[in-house]
Coordinates of C-alpha atoms in Angstrom, one line a residue:
X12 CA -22.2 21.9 -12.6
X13 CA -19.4 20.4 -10.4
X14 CA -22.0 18.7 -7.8
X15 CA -23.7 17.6 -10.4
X16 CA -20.6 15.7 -12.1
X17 CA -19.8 14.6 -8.7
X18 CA -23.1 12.9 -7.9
X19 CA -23.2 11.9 -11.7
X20 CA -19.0 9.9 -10.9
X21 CA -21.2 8.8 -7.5
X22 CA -24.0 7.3 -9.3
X23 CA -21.5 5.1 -11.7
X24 CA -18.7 4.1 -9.2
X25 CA -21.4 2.7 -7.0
X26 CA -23.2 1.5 -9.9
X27 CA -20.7 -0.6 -11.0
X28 CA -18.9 -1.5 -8.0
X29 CA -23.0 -2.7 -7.0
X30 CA -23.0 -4.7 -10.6
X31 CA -19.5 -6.3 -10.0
X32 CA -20.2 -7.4 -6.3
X33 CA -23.8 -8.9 -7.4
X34 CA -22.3 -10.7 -10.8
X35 CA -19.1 -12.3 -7.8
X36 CA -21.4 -13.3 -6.1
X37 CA -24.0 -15.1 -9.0
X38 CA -20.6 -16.4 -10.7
X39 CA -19.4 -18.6 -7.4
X40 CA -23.7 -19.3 -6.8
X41 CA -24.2 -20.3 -9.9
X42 CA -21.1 -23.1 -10.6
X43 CA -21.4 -24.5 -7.1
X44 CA -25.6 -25.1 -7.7
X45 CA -24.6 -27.3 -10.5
X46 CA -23.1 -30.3 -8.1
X47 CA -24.5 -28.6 -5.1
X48 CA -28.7 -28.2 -6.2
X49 CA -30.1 -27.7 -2.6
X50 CA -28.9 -24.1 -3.1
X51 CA -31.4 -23.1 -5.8
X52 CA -34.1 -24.0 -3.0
X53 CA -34.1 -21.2 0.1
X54 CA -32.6 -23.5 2.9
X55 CA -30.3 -23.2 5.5
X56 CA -27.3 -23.7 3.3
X57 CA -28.3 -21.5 0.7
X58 CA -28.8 -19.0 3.3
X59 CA -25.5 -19.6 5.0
X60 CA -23.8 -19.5 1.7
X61 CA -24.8 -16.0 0.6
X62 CA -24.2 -14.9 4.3
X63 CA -20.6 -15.8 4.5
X64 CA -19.8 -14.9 0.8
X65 CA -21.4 -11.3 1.5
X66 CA -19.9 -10.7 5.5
X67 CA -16.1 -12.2 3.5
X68 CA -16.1 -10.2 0.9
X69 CA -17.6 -7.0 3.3
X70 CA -14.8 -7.6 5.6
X71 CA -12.0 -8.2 2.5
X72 CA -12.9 -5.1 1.0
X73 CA -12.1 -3.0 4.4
X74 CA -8.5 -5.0 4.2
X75 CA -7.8 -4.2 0.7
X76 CA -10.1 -1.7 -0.3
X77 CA -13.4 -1.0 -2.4
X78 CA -14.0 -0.2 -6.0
X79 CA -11.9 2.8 -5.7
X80 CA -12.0 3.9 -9.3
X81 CA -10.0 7.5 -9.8
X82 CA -8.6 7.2 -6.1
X83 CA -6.0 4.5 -7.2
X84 CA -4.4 3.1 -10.3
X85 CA -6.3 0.8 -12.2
X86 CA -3.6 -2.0 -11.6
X87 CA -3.8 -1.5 -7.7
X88 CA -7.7 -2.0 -8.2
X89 CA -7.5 -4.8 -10.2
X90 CA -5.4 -6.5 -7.9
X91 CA -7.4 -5.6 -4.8
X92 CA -10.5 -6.9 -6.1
X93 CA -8.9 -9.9 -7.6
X94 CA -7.5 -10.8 -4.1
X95 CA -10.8 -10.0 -2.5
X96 CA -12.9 -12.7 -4.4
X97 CA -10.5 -15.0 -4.1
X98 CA -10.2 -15.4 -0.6
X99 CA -13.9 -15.0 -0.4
X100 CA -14.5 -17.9 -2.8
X101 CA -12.0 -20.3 -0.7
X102 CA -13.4 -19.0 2.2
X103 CA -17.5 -19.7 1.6
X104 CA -16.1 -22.9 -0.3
X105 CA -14.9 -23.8 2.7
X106 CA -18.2 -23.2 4.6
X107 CA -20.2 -25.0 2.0
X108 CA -18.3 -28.0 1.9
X109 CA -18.6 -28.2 5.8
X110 CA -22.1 -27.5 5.4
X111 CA -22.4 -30.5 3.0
X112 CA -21.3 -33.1 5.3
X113 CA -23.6 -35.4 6.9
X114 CA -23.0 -39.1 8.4
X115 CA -26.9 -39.5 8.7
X116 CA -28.2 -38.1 5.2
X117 CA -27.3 -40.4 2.6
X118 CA -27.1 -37.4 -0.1
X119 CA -24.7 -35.8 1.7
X120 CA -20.8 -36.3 2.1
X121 CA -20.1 -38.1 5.0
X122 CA -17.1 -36.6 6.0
X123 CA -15.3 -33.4 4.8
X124 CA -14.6 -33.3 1.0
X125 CA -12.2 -30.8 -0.7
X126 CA -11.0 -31.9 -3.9
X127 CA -13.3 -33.1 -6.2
X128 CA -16.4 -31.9 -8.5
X129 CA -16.8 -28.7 -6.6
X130 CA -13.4 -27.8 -6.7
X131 CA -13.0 -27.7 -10.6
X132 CA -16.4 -25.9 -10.6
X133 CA -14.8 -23.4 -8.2
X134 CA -11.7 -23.1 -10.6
X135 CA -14.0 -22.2 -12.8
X136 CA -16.1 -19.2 -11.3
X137 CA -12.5 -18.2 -10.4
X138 CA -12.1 -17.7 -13.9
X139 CA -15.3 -15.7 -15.1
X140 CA -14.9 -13.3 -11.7
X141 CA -11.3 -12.2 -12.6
X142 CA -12.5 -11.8 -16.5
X143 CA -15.8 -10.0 -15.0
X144 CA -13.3 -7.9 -12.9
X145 CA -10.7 -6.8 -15.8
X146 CA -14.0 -5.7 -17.5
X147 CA -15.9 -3.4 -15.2
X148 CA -12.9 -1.9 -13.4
X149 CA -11.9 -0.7 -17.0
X150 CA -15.1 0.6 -17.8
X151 CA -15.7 2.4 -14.5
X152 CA -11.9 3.5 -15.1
X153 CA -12.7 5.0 -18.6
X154 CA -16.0 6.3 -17.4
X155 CA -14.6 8.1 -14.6
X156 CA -12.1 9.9 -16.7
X157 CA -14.5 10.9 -19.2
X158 CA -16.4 12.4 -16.5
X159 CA -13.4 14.1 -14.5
X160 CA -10.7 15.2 -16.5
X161 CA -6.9 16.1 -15.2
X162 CA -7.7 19.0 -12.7
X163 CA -5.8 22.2 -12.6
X164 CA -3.2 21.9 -9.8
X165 CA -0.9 24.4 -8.1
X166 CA 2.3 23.3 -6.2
X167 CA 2.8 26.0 -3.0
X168 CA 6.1 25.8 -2.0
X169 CA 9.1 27.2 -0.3
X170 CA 11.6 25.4 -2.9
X171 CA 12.2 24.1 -6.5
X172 CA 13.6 21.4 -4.9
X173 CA 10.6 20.3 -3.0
X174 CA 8.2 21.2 -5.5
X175 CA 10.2 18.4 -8.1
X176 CA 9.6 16.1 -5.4
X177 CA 5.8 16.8 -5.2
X178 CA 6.1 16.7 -9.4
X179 CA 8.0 13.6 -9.7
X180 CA 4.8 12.1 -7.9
X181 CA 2.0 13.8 -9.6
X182 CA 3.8 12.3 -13.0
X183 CA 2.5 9.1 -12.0
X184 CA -1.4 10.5 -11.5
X185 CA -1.0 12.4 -14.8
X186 CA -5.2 11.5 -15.0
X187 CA -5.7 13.0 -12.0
X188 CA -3.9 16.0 -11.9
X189 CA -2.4 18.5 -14.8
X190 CA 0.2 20.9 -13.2
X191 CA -0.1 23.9 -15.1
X192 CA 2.0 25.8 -12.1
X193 CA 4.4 26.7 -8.9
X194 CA 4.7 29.0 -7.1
X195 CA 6.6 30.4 -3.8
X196 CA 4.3 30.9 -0.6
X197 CA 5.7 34.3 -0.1
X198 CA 5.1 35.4 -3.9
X199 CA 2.4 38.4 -3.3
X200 CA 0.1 36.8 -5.4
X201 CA -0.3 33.4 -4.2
X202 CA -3.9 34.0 -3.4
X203 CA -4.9 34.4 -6.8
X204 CA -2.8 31.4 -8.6
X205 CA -5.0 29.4 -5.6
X206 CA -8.2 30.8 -7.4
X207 CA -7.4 29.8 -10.5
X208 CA -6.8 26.4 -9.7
X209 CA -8.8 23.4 -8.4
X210 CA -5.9 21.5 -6.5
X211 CA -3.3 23.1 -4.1
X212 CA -0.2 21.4 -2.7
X213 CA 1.4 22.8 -0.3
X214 CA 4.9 21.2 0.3
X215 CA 7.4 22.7 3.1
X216 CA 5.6 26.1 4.5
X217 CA 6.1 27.4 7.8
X218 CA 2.9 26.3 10.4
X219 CA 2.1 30.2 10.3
X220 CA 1.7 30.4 6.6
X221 CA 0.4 27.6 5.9
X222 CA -2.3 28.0 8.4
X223 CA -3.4 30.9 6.2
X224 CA -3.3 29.4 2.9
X225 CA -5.1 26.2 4.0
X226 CA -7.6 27.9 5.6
X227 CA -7.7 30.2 2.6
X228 CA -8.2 27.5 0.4
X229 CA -10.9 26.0 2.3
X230 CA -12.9 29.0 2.4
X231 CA -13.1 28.9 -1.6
X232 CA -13.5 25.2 -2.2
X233 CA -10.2 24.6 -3.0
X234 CA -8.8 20.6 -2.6
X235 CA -6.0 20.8 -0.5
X236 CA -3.4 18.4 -0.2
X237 CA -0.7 19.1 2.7
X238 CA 3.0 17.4 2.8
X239 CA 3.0 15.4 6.2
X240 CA 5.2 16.0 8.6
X241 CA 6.4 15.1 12.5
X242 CA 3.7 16.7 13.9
X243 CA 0.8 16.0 11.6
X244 CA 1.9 12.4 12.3
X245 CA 1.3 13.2 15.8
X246 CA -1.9 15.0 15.9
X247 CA -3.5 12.2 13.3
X248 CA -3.3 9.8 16.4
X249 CA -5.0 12.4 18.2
X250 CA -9.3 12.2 19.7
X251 CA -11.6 15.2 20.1
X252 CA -13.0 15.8 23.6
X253 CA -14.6 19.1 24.6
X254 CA -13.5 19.9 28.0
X255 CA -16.5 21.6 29.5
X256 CA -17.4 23.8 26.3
X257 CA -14.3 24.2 24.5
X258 CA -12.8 21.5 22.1
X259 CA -9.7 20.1 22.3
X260 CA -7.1 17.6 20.7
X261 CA -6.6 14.7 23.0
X262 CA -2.9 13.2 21.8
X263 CA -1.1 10.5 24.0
X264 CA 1.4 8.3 23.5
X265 CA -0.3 4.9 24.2
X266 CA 2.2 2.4 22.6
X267 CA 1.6 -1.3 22.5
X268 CA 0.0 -3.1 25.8
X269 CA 2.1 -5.8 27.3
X270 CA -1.2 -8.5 26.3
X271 CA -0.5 -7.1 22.9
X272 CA 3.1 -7.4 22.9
X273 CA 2.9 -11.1 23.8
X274 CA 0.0 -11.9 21.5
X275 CA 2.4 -10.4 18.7
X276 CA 5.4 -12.7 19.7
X277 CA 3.2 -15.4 19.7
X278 CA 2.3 -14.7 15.9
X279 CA 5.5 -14.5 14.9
X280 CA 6.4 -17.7 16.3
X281 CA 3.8 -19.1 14.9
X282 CA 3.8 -17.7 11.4
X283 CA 7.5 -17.7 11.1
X284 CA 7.4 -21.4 11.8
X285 CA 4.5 -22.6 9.6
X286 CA 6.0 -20.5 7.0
X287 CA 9.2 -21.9 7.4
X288 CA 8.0 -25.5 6.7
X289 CA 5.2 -24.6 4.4
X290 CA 8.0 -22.5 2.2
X291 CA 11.0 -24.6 2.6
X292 CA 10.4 -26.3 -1.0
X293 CA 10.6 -22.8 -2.9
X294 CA 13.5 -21.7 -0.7
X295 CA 15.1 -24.7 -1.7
X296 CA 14.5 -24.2 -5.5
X297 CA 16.0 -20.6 -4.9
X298 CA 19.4 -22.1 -3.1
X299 CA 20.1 -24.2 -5.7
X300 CA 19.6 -21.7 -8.2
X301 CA 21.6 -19.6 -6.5
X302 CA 24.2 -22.6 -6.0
X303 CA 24.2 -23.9 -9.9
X304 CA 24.5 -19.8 -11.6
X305 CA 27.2 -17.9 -9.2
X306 CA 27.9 -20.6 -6.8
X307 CA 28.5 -20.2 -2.7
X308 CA 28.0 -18.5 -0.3
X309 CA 24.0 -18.9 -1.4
X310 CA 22.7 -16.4 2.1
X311 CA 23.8 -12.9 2.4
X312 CA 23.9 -11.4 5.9
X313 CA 24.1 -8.0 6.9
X314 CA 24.0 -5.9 10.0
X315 CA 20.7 -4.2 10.4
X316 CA 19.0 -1.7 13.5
X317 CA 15.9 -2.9 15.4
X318 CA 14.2 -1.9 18.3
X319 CA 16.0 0.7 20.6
X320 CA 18.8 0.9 17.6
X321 CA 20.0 -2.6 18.5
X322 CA 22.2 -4.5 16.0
X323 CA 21.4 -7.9 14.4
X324 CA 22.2 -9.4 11.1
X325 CA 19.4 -9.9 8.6
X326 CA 19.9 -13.5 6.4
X327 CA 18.4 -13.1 3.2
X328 CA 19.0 -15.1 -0.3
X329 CA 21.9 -13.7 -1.9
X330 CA 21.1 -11.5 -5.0
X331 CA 24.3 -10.2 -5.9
X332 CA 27.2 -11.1 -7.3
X333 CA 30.5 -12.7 -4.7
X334 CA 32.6 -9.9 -4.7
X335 CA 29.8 -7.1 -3.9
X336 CA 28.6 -9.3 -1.2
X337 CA 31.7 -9.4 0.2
X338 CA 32.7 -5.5 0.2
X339 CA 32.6 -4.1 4.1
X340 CA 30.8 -0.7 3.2
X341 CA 27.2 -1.6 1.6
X342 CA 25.5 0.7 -0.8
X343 CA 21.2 0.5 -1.8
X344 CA 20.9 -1.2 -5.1
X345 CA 20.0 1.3 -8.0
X346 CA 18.3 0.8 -11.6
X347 CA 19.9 -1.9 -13.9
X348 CA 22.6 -2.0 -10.8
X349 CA 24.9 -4.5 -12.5
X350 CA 26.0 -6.2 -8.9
X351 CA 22.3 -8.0 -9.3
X352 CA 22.8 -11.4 -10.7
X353 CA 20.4 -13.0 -12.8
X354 CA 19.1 -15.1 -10.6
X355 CA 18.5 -12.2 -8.2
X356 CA 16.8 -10.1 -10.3
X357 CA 13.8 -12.9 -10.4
X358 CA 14.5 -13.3 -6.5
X359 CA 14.0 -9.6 -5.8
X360 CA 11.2 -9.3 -8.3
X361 CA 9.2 -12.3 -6.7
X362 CA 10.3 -11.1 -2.9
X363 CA 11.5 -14.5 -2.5
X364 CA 14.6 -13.3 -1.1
X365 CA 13.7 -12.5 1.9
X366 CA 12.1 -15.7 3.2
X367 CA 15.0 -16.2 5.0
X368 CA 14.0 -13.7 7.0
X369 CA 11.5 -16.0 8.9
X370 CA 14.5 -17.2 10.4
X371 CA 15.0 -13.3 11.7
X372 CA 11.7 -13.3 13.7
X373 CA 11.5 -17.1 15.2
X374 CA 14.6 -15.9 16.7
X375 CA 13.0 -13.0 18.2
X376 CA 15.1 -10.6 15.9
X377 CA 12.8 -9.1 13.8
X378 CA 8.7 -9.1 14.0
X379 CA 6.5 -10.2 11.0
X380 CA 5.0 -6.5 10.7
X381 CA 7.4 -3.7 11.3
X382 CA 9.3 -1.0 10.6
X383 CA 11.3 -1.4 7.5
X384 CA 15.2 -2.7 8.9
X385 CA 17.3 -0.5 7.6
X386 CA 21.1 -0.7 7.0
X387 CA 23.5 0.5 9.2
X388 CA 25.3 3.0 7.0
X389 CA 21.6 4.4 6.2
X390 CA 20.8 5.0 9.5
X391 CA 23.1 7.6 10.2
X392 CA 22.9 9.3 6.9
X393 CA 18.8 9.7 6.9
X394 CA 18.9 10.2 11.1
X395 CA 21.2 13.4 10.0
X396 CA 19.0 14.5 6.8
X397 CA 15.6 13.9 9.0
X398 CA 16.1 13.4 12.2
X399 CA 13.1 12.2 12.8
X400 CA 14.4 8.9 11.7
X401 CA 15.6 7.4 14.7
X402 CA 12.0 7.4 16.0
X403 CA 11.6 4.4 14.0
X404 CA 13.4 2.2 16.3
X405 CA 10.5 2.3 18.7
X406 CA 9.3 -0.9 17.4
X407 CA 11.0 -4.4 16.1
X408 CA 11.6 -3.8 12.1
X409 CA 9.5 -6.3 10.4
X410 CA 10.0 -7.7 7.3
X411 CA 6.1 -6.2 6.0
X412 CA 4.6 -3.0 7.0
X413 CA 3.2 0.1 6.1
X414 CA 6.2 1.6 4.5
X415 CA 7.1 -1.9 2.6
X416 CA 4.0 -2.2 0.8
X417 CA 3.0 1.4 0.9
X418 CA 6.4 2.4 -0.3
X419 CA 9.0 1.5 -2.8
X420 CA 13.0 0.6 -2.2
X421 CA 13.6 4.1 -3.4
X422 CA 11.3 6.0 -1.1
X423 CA 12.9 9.0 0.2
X424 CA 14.1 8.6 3.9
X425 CA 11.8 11.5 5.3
X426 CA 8.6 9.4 3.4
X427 CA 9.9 6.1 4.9
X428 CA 10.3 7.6 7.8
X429 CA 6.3 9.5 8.2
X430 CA 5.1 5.7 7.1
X431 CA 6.8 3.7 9.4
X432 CA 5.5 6.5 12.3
X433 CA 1.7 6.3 10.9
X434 CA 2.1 2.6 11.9
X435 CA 4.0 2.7 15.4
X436 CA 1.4 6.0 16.4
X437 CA -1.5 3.4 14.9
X438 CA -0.6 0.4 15.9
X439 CA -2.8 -2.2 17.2
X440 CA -3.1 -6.2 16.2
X441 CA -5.9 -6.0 14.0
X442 CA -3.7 -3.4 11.4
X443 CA -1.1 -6.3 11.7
X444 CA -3.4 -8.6 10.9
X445 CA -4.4 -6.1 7.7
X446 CA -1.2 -5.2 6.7
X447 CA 0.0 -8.9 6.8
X448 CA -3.3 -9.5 4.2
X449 CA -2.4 -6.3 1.9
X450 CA 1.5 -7.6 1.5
X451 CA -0.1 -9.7 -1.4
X452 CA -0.8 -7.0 -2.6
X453 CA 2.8 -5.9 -3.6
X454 CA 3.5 -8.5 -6.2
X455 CA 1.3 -7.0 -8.2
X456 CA 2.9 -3.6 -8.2
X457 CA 5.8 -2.9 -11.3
X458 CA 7.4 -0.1 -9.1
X459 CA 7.7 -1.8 -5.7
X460 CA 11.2 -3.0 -5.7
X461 CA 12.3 0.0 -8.1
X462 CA 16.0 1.0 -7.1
X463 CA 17.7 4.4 -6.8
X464 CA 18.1 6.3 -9.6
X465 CA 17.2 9.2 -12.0
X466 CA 13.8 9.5 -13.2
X467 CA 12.4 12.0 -15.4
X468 CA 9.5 13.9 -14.6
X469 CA 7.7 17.6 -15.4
X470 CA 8.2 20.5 -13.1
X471 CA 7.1 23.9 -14.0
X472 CA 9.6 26.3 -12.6
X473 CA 9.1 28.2 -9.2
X474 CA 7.6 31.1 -9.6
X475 CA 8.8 34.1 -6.8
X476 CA 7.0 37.2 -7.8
X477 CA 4.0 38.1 -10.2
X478 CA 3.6 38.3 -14.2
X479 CA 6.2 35.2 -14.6
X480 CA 3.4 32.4 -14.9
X481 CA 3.6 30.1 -17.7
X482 CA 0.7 29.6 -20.0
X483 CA -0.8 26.4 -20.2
X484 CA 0.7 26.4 -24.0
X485 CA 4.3 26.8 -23.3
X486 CA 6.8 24.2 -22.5
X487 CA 7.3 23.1 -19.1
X488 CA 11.0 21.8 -17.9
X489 CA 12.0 18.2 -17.9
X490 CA 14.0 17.3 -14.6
X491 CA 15.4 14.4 -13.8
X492 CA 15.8 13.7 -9.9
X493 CA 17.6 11.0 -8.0
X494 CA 14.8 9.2 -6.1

């Protein structure tokens, strides 16, 4: 039954993500064969057409991601795939309209046209895709629920307070996951709450123990989900040899070539400075804002640790009011924080407060991909709660990354902290060059910029020994945790 409802969810994600790619790809055909007709005969432009709109959209879907219906929130998928067809669109626009020119062929343009006919009919496909888009991702959405309802998870755990932190997560993927219990790895019947569930967590167990649940779970189909830490970071960076007949993990610390090092500086001078003139209308609109509602000073500048725990000070737009920009100990904003001006709530919300930053990395201060830069008085309290922390500083912060777009403001330190590692352990230019894509990819998201504060979630309570377990029918606890 269960590999046939997985080959049955198979069957209509690829289905439908088949359908949507195919009806993209008609929609942008279609408009531009009405001023363009040599494409509804096979010639070399038709041919070229098709080939750069498939190998795009191929190549954007590895940046952004696929039709990943029931592996991420509809919004996320809606946005991926809305970003992915329109790049691909301007991109074989692009091509076509090269394609089109011709000083010898009286039909043809005879130099390079953008605006014009093809344009509006472009505007146009735009249209139908992202209506096309909204439609199937919510049917695939609804049709992948229907076919795999909230499965039974467990929550293995050393404490209640870890397992509220798992909780406070799974309350977001309520469609993916009902958490009907928890229980304490050392509770002596752990291996049967496994069996009766189809999900296990396990959140904070010693390597021993969890060794043996995780291999237990494996043996009986269980999914297993393990919280990362240090070392997992570690050994994820890590290649299989087998040295003569016995396998091993290969794990070195390679870190950034100086070729690649030098390459990257060169994009950030480059990027920094084309943004800087591209942008400077819109960060003039937000300085006079800024000016007109609350007045001077209109940048806000703050000491911030980069590479090797060196000190520089970050220039952003300011968002709050005078007299909290001007206080010598800085705190992290938290929900409805009343320092936020007006005007700084929409600059927050749109990220356009921290163009200034730019500034930051054509000085060499900061990098365009990074590790989130921290403040000074958060430093020292996360490096003492995970002192893993400090590892960060192996690499220039940035003003994007892994942990700014995978994460939130209110991430927990230790999560900020395994992101930022993923991408220093990872690193190489062409996930700079994907991360700098998927940052687009944050406007999009409600809780991105969320600040620090209580939010309610369900948490069954830890269980410690046998015949305490709560029914699927009885109430769970309401907790409300300071994320």
């Amino acid at each position: 039954m269960r590999n046939r409802k997985r080959w049955l969810t198979r069957l209509v994600k690829y289905g439908l993500q088949g359908l949507l790619y195919m009806l993209m790809l008609l929609c942008f055909y279609g408009f531009q064969s009405i001023s363009n007709p040599q494409l509804l005969n096979l010639s070399r432009t038709s041919v070229t057409t098709v080939f750069a709109f498939a190998l795009t959209s191929m190549l954007l879907t590895v940046v952004y991601g696929g039709f990943d219906i029931g592996m991420r929130k509809k919004r996320t998928v809606l946005s991926s795939m809305c970003l992915n067809f329109v790049f691909t669109d301007v991109i074989t626009y692009l091509f076509l309209q090269i394609m089109n020119v011709n000083p010898n062929n009286p039909e043809a343009n005879k130099s390079l046209v953008l605006v014009g006919e093809d344009l509006l009919l472009l505007v146009m496909s735009l249209v139908l895709q992202m209506a096309l888009i909204v439609l199937i991702v919510t049917i695939g959405h609804k049709a992948y629920y229907r076919l795999n309802p909230p499965r039974r998870s467990l929550i293995v755990t050393s404490s209640q307070a870890l397992a509220d932190q798992v909780a406070s997560k799974l309350e977001i993927h309520k469609k993916r996951y009902r958490l009907c219990e928890v229980v304490h790895y050392q509770c002596p019947d752990v291996e049967e709450a496994i069996l009766k569930h189809e999900v296990v967590f396990l959140a904070g167990i010693p390597d021993t123990e969890e060794g043996h649940l995780a291999t237990f779970c494996f043996q009986n189909n269980k999914t297993i989900y393990l919280m990362a830490e240090l070392e997992d970071v570690i050994i994820s960076t890590s290649e299989s040899i087998v040295l003569d007949d016995m396998p091993f993990l290969h794990i070195r610390k390679m870190g950034p070539t100086l070729a690649q090092l030098l390459i990257k500086r060169a994009l950030d001078i480059l990027i920094s400075l084309c943004g800087l003139i591209v942008l400077s209308p819109v960060m003039l609109i937000a300085a006079i804002a800024i000016l007109v509602s609350d007045g001077c000073p209109i940048f806000f500048k703050q000491k911030r640790a980069t590479l090797n725990g060196k000190v520089f000070n970050i220039l952003k737009f300011r968002t709050m009011s005078i007299a909290a920009s001007k206080q010598t100990e800085h705190h992290s904003a938290t929900a409805d924080d009343d320092r936020i001006t007006p005007v700084g709530r929409l600059l927050r919300k749109t990220r356009i407060d921290e163009l200034p930053q730019l500034w930051n990395v054509l000085r060499g201060e900061m990098s365009i991909v990074g590790p989130r830069p921290e403040m000074l008085e958060n430093v020292d309290r996360y490096t003492q709660e995970v002192p893993e922390f400090h590892y960060r500083q192996r690499m220039k912060a940035g003003i994007t990354g892994l942990a700014q777009i995978e994460g939130k403001y209110n991430t927990s330190p230790k999560d900020k902290a395994m992101l930022d590692l993923l991408y220093i352990e990872q690193f190489s230019l062409a996930q700079d060059f994907k991360l700098m894509l998927r940052t687009l990819t944050v406007f999009f998201r409600r809780d991105s910029t969320e600040g620090f504060g209580e939010k309610t979630f369900t948490c069954p309570t830890m269980r410690v020994a046998p015949g305490c377990e709560l029914s699927d029918a009885e109430p769970q606890t309401d907790r409300a945790a300071a994320l």
